[in-house]
Tab-separated table of C-alpha atoms and ligand atoms in Angstrom:
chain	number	residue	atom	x	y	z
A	1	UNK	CA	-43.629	74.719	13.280
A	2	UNK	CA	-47.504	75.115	14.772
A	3	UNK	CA	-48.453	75.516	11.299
A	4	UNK	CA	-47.946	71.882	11.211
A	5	UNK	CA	-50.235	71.580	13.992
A	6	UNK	CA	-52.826	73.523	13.469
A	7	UNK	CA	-55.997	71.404	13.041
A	8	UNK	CA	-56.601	67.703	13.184
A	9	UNK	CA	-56.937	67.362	9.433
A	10	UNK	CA	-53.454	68.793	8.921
A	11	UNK	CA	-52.174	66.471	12.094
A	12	UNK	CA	-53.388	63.534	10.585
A	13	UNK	CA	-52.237	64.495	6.894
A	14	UNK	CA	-48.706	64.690	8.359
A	15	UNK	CA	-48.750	61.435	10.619
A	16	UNK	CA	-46.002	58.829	9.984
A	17	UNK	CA	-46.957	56.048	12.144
A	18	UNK	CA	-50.418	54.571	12.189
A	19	UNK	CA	-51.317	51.314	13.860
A	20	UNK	CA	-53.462	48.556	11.953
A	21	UNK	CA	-54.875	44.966	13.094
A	22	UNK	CA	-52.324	43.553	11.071
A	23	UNK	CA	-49.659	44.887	13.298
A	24	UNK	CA	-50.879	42.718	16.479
A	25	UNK	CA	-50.836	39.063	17.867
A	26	UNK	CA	-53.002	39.159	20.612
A	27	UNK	CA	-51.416	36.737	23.622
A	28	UNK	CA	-54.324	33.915	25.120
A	29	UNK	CA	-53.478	31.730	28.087
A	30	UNK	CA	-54.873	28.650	28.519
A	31	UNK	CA	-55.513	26.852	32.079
A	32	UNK	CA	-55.983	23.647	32.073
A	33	UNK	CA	-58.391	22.071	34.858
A	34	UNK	CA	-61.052	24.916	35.170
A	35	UNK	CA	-64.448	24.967	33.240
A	36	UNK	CA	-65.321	28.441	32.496
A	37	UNK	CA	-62.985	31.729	32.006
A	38	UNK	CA	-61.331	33.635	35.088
A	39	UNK	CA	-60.291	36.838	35.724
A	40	UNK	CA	-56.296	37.248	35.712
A	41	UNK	CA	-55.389	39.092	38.836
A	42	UNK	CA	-53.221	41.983	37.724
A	43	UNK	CA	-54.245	41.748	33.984
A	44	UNK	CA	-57.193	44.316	33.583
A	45	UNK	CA	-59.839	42.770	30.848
A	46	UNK	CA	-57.484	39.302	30.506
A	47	UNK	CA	-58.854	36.354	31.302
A	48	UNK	CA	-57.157	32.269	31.589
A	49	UNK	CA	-59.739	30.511	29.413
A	50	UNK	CA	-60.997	27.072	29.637
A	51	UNK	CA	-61.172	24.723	26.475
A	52	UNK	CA	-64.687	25.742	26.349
A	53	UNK	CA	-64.660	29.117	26.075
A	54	UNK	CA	-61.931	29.452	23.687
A	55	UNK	CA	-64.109	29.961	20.689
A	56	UNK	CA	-65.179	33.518	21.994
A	57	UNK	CA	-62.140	35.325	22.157
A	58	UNK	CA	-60.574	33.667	18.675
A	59	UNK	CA	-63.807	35.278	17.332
A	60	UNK	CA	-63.684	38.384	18.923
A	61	UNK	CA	-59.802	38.533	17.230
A	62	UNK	CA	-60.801	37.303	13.982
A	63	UNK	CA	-64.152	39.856	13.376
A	64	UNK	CA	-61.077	42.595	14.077
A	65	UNK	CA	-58.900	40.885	11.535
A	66	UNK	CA	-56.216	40.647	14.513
A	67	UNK	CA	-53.971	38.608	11.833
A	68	UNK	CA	-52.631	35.582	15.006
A	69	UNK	CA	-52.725	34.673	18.802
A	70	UNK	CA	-49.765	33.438	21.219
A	71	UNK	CA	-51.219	30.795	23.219
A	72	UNK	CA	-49.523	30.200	26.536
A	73	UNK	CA	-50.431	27.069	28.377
A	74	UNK	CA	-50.738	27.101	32.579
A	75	UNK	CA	-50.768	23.250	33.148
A	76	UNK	CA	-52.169	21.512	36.465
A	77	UNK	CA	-49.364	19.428	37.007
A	78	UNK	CA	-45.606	20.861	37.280
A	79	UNK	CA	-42.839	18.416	37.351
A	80	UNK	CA	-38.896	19.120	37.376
A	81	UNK	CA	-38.698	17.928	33.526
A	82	UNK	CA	-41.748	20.326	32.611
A	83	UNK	CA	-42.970	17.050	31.194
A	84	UNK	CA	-46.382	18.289	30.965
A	85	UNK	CA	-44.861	20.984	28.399
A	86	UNK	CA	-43.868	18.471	25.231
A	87	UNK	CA	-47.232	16.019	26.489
A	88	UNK	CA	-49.156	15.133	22.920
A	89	UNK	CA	-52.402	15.963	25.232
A	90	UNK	CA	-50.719	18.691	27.154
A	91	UNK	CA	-53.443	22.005	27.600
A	92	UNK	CA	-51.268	23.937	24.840
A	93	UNK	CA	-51.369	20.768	22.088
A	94	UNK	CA	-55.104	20.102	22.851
A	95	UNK	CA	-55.982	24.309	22.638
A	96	UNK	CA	-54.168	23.865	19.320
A	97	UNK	CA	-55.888	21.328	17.791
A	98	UNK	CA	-59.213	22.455	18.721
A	99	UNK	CA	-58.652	25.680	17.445
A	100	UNK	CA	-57.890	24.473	14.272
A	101	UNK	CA	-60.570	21.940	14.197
A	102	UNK	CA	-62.770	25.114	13.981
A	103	UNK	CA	-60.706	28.128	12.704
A	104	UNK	CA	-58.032	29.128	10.126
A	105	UNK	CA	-56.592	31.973	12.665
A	106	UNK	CA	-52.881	31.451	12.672
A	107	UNK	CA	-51.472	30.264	15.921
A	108	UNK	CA	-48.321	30.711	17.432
A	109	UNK	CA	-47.547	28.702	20.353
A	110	UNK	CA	-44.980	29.867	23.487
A	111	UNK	CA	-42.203	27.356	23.840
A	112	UNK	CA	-41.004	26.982	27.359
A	113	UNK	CA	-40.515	24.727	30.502
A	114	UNK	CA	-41.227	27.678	32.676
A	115	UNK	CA	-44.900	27.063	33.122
A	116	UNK	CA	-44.338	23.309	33.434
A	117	UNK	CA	-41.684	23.247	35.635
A	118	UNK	CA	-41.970	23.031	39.610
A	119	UNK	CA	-38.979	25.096	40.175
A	120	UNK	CA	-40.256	27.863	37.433
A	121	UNK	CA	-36.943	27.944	35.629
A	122	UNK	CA	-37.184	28.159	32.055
A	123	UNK	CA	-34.715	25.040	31.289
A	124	UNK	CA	-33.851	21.934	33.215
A	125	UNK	CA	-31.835	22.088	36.363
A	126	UNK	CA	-28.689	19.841	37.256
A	127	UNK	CA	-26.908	20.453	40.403
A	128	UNK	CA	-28.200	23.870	41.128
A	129	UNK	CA	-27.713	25.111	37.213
A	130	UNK	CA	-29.828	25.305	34.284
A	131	UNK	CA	-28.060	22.636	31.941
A	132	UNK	CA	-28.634	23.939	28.362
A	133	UNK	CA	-27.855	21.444	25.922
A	134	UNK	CA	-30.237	18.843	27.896
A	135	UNK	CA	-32.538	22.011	27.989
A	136	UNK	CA	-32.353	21.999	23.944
A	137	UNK	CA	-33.948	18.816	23.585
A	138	UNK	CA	-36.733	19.259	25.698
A	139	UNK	CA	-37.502	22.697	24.145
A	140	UNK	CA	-37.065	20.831	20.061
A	141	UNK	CA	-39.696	17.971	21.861
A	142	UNK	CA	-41.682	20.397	23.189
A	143	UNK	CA	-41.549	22.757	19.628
A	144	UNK	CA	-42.385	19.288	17.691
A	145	UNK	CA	-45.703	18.579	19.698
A	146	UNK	CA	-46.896	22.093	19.143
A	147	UNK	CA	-46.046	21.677	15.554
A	148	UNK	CA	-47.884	18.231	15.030
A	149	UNK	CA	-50.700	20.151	16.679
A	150	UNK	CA	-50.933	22.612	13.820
A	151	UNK	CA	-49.143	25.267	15.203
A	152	UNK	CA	-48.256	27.731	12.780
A	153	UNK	CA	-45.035	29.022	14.248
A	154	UNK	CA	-43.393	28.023	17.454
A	155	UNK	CA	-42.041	30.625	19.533
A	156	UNK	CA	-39.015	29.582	21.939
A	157	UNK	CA	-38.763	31.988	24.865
A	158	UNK	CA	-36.123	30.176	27.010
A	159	UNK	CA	-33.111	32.114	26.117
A	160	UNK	CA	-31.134	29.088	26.038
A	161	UNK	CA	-28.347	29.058	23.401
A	162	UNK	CA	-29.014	27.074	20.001
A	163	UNK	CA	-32.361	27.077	20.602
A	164	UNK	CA	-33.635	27.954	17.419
A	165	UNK	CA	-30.911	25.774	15.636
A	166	UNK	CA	-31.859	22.679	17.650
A	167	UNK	CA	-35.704	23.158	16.960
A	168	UNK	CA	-35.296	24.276	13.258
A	169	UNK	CA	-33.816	20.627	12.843
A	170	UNK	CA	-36.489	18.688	14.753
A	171	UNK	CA	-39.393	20.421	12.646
A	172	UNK	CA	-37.021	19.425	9.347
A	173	UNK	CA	-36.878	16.360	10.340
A	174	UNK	CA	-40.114	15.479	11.165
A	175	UNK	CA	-41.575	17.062	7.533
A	176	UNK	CA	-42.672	19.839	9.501
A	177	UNK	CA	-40.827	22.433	6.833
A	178	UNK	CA	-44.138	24.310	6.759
A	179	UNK	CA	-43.616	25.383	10.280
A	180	UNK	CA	-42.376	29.340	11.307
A	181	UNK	CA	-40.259	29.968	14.072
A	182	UNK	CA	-40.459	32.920	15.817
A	183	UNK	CA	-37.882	33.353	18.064
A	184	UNK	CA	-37.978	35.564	21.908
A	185	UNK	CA	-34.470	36.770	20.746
A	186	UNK	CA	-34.144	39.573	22.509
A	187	UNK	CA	-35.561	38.653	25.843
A	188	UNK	CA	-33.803	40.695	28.964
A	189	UNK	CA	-33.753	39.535	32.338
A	190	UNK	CA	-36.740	42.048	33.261
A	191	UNK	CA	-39.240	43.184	36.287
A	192	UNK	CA	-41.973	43.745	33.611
A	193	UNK	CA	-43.162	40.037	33.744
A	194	UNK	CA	-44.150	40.042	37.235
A	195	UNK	CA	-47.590	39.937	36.540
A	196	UNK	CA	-46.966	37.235	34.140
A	197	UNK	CA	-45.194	34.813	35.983
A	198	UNK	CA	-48.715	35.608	38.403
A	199	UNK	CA	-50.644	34.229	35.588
A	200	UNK	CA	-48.888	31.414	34.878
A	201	UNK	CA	-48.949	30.219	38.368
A	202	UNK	CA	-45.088	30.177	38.486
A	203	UNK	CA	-42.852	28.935	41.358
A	204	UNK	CA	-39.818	30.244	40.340
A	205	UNK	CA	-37.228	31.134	43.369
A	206	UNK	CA	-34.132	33.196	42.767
A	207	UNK	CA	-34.319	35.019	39.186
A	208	UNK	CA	-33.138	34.236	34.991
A	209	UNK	CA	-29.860	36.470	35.315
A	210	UNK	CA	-28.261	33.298	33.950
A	211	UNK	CA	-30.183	32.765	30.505
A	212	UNK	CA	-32.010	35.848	29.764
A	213	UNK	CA	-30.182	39.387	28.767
A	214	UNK	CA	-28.439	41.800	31.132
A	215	UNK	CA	-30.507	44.870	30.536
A	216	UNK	CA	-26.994	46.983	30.915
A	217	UNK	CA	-25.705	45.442	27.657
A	218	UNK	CA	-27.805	45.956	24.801
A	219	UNK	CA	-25.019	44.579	22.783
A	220	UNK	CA	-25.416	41.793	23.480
A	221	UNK	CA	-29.225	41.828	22.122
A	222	UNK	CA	-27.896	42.177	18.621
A	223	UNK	CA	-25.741	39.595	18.621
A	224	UNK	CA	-28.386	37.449	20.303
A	225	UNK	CA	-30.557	38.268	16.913
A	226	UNK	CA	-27.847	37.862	14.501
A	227	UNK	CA	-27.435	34.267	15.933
A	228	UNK	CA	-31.227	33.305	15.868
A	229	UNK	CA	-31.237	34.310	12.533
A	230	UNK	CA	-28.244	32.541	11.341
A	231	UNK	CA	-29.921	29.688	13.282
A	232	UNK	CA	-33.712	29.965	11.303
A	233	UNK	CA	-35.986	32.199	12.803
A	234	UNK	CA	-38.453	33.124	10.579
A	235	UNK	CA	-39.522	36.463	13.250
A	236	UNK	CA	-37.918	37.585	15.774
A	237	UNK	CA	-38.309	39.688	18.666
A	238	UNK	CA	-36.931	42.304	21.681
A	239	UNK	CA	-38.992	42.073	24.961
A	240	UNK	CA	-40.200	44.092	26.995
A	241	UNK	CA	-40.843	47.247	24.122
A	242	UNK	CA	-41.084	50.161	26.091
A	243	UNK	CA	-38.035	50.367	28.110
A	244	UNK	CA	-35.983	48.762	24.713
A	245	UNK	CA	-37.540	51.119	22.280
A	246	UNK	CA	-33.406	51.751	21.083
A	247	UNK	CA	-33.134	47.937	20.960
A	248	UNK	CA	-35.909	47.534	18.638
A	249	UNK	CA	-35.221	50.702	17.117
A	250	UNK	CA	-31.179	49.349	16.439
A	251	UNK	CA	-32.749	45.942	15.549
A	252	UNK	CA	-35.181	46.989	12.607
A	253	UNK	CA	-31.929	49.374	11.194
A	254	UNK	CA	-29.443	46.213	11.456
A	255	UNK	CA	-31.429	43.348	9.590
A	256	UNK	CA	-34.299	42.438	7.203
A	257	UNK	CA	-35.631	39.670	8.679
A	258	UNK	CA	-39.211	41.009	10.379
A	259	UNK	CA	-39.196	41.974	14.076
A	260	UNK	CA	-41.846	41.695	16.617
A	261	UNK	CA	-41.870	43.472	20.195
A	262	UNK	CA	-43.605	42.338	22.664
A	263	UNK	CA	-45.447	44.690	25.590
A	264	UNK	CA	-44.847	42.804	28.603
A	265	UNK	CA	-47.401	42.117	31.101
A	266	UNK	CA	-45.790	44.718	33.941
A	267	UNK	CA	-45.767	47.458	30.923
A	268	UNK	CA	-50.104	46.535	30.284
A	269	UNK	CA	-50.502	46.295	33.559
A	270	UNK	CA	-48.763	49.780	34.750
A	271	UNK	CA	-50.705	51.895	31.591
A	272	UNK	CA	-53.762	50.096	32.824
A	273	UNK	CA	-53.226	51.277	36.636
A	274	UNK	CA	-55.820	54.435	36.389
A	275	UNK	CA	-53.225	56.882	36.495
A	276	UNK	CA	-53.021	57.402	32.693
A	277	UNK	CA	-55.771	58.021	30.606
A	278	UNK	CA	-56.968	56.073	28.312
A	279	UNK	CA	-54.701	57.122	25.383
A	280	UNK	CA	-51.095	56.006	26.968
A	281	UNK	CA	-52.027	52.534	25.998
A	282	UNK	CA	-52.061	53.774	21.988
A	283	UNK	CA	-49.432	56.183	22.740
A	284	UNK	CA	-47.169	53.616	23.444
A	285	UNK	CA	-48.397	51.236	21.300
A	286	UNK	CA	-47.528	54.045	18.411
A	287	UNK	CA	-43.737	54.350	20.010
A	288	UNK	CA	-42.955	50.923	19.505
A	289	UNK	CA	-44.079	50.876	16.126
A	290	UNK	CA	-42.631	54.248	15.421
A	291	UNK	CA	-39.367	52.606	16.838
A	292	UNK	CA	-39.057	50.319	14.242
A	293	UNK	CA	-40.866	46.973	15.245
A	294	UNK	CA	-43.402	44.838	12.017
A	295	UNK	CA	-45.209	42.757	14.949
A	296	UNK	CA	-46.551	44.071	17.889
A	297	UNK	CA	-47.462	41.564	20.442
A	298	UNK	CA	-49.506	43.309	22.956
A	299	UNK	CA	-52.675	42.382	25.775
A	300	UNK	CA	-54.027	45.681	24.421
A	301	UNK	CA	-54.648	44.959	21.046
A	302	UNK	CA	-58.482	44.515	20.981
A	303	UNK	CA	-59.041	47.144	23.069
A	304	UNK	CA	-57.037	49.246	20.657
A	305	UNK	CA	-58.559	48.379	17.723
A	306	UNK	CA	-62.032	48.101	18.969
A	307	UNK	CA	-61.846	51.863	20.052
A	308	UNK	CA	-58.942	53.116	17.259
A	309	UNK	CA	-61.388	56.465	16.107
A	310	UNK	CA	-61.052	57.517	19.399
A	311	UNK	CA	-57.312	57.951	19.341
A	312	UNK	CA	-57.200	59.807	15.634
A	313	UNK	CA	-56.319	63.315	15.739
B	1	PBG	C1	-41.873	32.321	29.253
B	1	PBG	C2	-42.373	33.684	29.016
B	1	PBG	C3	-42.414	34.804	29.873
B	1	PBG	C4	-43.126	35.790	29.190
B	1	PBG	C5	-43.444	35.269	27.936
B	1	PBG	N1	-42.951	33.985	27.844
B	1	PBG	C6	-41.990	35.002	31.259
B	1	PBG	C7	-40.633	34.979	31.750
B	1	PBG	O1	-39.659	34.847	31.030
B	1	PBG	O2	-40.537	35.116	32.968
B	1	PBG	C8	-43.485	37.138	29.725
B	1	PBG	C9	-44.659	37.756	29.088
B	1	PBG	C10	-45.240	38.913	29.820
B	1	PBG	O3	-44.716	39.362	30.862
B	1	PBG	O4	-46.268	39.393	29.349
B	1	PBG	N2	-40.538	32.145	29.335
């Protein structure tokens, strides 16, 4: 077998997983109520920007060819309806619209009350329980506003059930048959997003064990996809990657439609530590692609890119 090995030239002749620009969506948040960019504590090299500095890091993705960004919005005002998250001037609808005032970079926009609500949950609350159907309409509002925008796909991440159906049909509705969905459809009930939920400012108390996926039944995960794509997702997805590398792996085997993964926040954050060396970030990277996943949504993916020679052979 070493003969395989022997030299970098015959290393890289035999590689069977590469990684490209056109493999990443690089995530962007977007805080409204401060004037210049900040430091995310617990994020290493990711920032919240303001509206005004914006424009630098959609350049800095588009001279890599980095083929979309995921905006996520951290409002100033929560509420318990999340109303600030379906707001025509909310931060996310206004980032929107000024990027593409000034750039033809796809965006795809997060779809959630979780940042916008003051109890952190991801759909609305009635006597101590997440009601989902009342949940649905919010999300389809919220979906709608992002589309009007100029969103280029809208991304529900609230695990609530018929989500995708319920926003398919507002965007149909509304002549907005142009617009992608790609759907969080695989999202487990995971530790990984505690750095997150830092950078979004969220309140939550208690945990999402209700909505989001038992990580002891990956099952369940298929059947969550099947139904998001009977539903109308364009894209969907398994989150976190690295601890669901046979999720993704089971999901690219079991359908066609293209699959994203998305490196959580905890998972950037722990390769990031200083314990690892610089290369676990692309190692991992190269596992989740290897695994099976089209998309790779991933805080890493400039640094990546900007440094890929280093990584080859
Ligand atoms: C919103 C949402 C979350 C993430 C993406 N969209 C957080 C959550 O469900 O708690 C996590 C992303 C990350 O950890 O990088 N529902």
């Amino acid at each position: 077998m070493r003969r395989l090995r022997s030299n970098g030239y015959i290393r890289g002749l035999l590689s069977e997983v590469s990684l490209s620009c056109d493999d990443f969506i690089y995530p962007i948040f977007v805080r409204e109520g401060i004037k210049k960019k900040k430091p995310i504590k617990g994020l290493p090299g990711q920032f919240h920007y303001s509206l005004n500095d914006l424009d630098e890091i959609l350049e800095r993705c588009e001279s890599l060819k980095i083929p979309a960004v995921l905006l996520f919005g951290v409002p100033k005002r929560k509420d318990s309806a999340g109303s600030s998250a379906y707001d025509k001037n909310g931060i996310v609808q206004r980032a929107i619209r000024q990027i593409k005032e000034s750039s033809n970079l796809p965006v795809f926009s997060d779809v959630c009350l979780c940042q916008y609500t003051s109890h952190g949950h991801c759909g609305l609350l009635s006597d101590g329980a997440i009601d989902n159907d009342k949940t649905l309409d919010l999300l389809a509002r919220a979906a709608l506003s992002h589309a009007r925008a100029g969103a280029n796909f809208v991304c529900p991440s609230a695990m609530m059930d018929g989500q995708v159906a319920s926003i398919r049909e507002a965007l149909d509705s509304n002549s907005l048959k142009d617009t992608g969905i790609m759907s969080y459809s695989a999202k487990f009930a995971s530790s990984f997003y505690s750095p997150f939920r830092e950078a979004v400012l969220s309140s939550l108390k208690g945990d999402r064990s209700t909505y989001q996926l038992d990580f002891h039944s990956g099952s369940q995960a298929l059947k969550e996809i099947e139904l998001d794509i009977k539903e109308g997702a364009d894209i969907v997805m398994v989150k976190p990657a690295l601890p669901y590398l046979d999720i993704i792996s089971q999901a690219s085997k079991n359908f066609d439609t293209p699959l994203a993964a998305y490196q959580v926040s905890g998972e950037y954050a722990l390769l990031k530590s200083g314990i690892l060396d610089k290369q676990a970030l692309y190692e991992s990277l190269i596992a989740i692609k290897r695994a099976g996943a089209n998309i790779i949504i991933s805080y890493g993916a400039i640094e990546v890119m900007e440094g890929l020679d280093d990584y080859r052979h």
